[in-house]
Short mmCIF file of C-alpha atoms and ligand atoms in Angstrom, two decimals:
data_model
loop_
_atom_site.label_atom_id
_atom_site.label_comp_id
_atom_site.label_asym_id
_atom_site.label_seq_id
_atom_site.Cartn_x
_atom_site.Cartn_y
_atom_site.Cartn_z
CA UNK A 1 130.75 -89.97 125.61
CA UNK A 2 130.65 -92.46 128.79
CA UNK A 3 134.48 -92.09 128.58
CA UNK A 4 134.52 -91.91 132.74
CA UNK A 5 132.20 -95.88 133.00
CA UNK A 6 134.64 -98.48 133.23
CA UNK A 7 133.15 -101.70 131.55
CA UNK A 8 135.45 -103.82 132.79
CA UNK A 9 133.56 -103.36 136.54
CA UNK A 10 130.44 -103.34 135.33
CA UNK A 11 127.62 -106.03 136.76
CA UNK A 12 125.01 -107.75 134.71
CA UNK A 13 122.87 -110.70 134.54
CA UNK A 14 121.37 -109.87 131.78
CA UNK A 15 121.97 -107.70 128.79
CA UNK A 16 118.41 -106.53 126.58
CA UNK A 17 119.37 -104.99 123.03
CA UNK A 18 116.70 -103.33 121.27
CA UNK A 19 118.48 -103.38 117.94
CA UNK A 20 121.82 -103.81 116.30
CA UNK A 21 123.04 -100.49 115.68
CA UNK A 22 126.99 -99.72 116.36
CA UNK A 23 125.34 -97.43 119.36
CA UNK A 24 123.77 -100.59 121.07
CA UNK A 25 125.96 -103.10 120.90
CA UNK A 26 129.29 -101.74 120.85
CA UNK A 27 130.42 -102.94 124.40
CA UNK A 28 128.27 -105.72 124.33
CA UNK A 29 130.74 -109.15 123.71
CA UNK A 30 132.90 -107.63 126.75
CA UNK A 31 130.43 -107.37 128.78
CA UNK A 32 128.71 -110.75 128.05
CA UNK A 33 132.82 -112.36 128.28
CA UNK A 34 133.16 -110.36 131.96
CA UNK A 35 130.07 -111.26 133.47
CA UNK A 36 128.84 -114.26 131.73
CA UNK A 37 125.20 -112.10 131.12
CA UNK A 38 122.67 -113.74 128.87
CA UNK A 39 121.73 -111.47 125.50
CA UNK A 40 118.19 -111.16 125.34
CA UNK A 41 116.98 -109.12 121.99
CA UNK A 42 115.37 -110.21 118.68
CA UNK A 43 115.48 -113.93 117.27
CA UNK A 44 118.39 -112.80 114.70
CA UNK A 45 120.79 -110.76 117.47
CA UNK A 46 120.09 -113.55 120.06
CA UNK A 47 120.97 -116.19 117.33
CA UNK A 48 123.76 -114.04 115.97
CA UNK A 49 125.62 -114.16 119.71
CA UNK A 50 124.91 -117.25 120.49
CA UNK A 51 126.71 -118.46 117.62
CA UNK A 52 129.88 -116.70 118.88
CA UNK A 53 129.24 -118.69 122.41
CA UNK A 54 127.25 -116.19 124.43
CA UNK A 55 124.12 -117.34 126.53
CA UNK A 56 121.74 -115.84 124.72
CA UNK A 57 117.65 -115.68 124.95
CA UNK A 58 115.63 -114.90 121.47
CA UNK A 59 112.07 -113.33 121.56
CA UNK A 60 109.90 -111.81 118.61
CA UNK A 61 107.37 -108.83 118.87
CA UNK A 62 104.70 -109.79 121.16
CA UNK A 63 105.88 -112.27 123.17
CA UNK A 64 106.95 -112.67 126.55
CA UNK A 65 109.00 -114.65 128.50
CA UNK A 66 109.38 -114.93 132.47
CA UNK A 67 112.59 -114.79 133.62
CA UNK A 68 113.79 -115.07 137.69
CA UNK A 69 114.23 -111.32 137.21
CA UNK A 70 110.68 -111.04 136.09
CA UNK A 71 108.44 -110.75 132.83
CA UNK A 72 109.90 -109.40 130.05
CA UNK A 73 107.72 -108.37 126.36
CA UNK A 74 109.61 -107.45 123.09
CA UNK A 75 107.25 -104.53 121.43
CA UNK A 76 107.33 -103.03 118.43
CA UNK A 77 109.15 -99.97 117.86
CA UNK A 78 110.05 -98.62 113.93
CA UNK A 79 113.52 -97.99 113.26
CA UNK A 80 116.05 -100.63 111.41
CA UNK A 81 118.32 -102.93 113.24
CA UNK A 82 121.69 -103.96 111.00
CA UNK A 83 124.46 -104.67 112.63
CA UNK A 84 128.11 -102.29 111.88
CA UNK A 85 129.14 -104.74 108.89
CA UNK A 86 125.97 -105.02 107.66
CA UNK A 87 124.60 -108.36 108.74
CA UNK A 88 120.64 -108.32 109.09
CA UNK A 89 119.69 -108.04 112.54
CA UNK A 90 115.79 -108.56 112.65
CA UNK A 91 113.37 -106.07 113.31
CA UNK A 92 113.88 -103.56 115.79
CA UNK A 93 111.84 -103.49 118.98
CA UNK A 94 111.10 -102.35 122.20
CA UNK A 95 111.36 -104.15 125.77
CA UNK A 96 108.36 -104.17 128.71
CA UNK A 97 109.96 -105.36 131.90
CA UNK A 98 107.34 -106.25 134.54
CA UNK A 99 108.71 -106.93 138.03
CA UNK A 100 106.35 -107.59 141.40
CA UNK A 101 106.20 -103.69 141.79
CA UNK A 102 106.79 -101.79 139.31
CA UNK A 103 106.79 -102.03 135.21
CA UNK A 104 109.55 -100.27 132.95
CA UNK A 105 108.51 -99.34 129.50
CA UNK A 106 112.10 -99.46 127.04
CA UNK A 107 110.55 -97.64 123.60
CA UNK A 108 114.22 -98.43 122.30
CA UNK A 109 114.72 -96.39 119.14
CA UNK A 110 111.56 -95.57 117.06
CA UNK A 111 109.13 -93.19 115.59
CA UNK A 112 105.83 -92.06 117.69
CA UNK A 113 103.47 -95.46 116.96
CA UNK A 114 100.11 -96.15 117.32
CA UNK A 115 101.24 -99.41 118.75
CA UNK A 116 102.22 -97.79 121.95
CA UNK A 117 98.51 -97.52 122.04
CA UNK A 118 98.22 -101.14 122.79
CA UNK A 119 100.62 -101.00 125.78
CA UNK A 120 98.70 -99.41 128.39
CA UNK A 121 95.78 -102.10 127.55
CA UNK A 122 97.86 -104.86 129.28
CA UNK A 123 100.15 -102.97 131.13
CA UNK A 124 100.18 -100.04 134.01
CA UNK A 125 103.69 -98.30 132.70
CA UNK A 126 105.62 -96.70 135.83
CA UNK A 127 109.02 -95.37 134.02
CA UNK A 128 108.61 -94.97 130.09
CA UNK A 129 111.93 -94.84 128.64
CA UNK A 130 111.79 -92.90 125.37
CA UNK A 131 113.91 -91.63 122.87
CA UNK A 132 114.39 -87.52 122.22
CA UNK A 133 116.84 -86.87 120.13
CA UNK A 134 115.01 -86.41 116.87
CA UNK A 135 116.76 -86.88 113.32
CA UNK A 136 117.36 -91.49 113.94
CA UNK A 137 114.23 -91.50 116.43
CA UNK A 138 111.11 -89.27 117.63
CA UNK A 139 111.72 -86.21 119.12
CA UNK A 140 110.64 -84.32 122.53
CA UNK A 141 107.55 -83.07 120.52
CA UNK A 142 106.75 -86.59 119.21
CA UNK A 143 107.72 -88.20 122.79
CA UNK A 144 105.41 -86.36 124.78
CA UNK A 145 102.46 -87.91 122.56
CA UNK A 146 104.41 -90.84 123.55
CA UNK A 147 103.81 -90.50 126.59
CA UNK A 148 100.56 -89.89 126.57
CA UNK A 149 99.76 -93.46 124.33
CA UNK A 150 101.77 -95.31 126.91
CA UNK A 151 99.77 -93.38 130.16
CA UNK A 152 102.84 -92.77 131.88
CA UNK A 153 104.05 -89.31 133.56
CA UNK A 154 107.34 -89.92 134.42
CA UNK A 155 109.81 -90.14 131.12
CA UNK A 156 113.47 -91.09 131.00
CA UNK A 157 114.72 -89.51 127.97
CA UNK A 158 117.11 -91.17 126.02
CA UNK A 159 119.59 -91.18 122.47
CA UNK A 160 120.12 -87.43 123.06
CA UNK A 161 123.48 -85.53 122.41
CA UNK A 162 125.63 -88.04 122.39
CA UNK A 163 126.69 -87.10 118.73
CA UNK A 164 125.97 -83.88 116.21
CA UNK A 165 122.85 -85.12 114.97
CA UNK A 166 120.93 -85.19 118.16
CA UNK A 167 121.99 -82.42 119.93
CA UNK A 168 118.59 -81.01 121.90
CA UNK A 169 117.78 -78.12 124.63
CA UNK A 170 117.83 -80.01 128.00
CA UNK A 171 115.72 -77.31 129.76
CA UNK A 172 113.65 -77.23 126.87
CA UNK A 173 113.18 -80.40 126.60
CA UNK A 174 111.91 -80.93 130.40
CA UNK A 175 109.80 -77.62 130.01
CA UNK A 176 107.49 -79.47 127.07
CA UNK A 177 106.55 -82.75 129.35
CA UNK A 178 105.97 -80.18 132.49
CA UNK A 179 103.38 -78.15 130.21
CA UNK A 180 101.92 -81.48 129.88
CA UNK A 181 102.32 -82.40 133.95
CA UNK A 182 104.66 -84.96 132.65
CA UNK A 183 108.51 -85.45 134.44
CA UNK A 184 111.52 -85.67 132.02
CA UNK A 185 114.24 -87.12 133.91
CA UNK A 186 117.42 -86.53 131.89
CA UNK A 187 120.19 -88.51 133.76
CA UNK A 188 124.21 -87.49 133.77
CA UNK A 189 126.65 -89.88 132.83
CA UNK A 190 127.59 -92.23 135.95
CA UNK A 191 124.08 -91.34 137.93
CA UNK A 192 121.03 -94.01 138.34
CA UNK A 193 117.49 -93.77 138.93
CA UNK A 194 115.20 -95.70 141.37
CA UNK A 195 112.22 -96.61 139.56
NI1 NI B 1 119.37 -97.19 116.19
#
């Protein structure tokens, strides 16, 4: 776990939540209450914290919205999306941030989709960020294919060992997208990456 990140120092304008899951959203209200972020997710989670008084911004699959930071589209993904107590939290989805140079594909957590098809018909993908973990969301098998729908090369993997479930072979995992001529960055906790 992230135990050595200190949330309290942490920066943001905004904060982009793919779905409601306990794994998403945990830190979320303190970091919204430190920084005074705006939430952007699905219509329900927007709604949902901006009943409790954060700025929030809803979307739905398929649209987009430009924001100063630039364009941001909420895509489909297939998972489920209820919050920890239960309350409905919309579909889950996906986020495609476009800025002037480069444009960030966020699968969130999902299956391997067809609809990932679409994506590379409106947009040129520079970083996909994809889930690898298996069991709750595709695996490294399933994310390669990814890859390939989305016409990107370089992968950030994602929702990996951070509990037993999920547990995969790093080295592995990097070997199967290199077979392919594909780069799986896996990050360490703390580190960043310049897209
Ligand atoms: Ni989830």
């Amino acid at each position: 776990m992230a135990t050595q990140i200190d949330i309290t120092t942490l920066k943001a304008d905004y904060i982009l939540i793919t779905h409601a899951h306990q794994d998403h959203i945990l830190d979320v209200e303190q970091i919204a209450t430190n920084t005074g972020a705006t939430i952007v997710s699905n219509y329900e989670i927007a709604t949902y914290y901006g009943a409790k008084g954060f700025e929030s911004h809803p979307m739905n699959h398929g649209g987009s919205w430009q924001f100063d930071f630039g364009r941001v589209t909420y895509t489909n993904a297939i998972h489920t999306s209820s919050f920890p107590d239960g309350t409905y939290g919309g579909q889950p989805g996906g986020f495609i941030i476009e800025s002037v140079e480069k444009t960030i594909y966020i699968a969130g957590d999902t299956a391997l989709t067809m609809d990932m098809k679409l994506i590379p018909m409106q947009f040129t993908i520079d970083l996909a960020v994809l889930p690898i973990g298996d069991n709750f969301t595709m695996g490294m098998n399933s994310a390669v294919i990814a890859a390939d729908f989305v016409q990107c090369n370089r992968i950030l993997g994602v929702h990996y060992d951070t509990f037993g479930y999920i547990k995969i072979d790093r080295e592995f995992a990097k070997l199967k997208f290199k077979e392919v001529n594909k780069e799986l960055i896996l990050l360490e906790v703390g580190s960043n990456l310049e897209v």
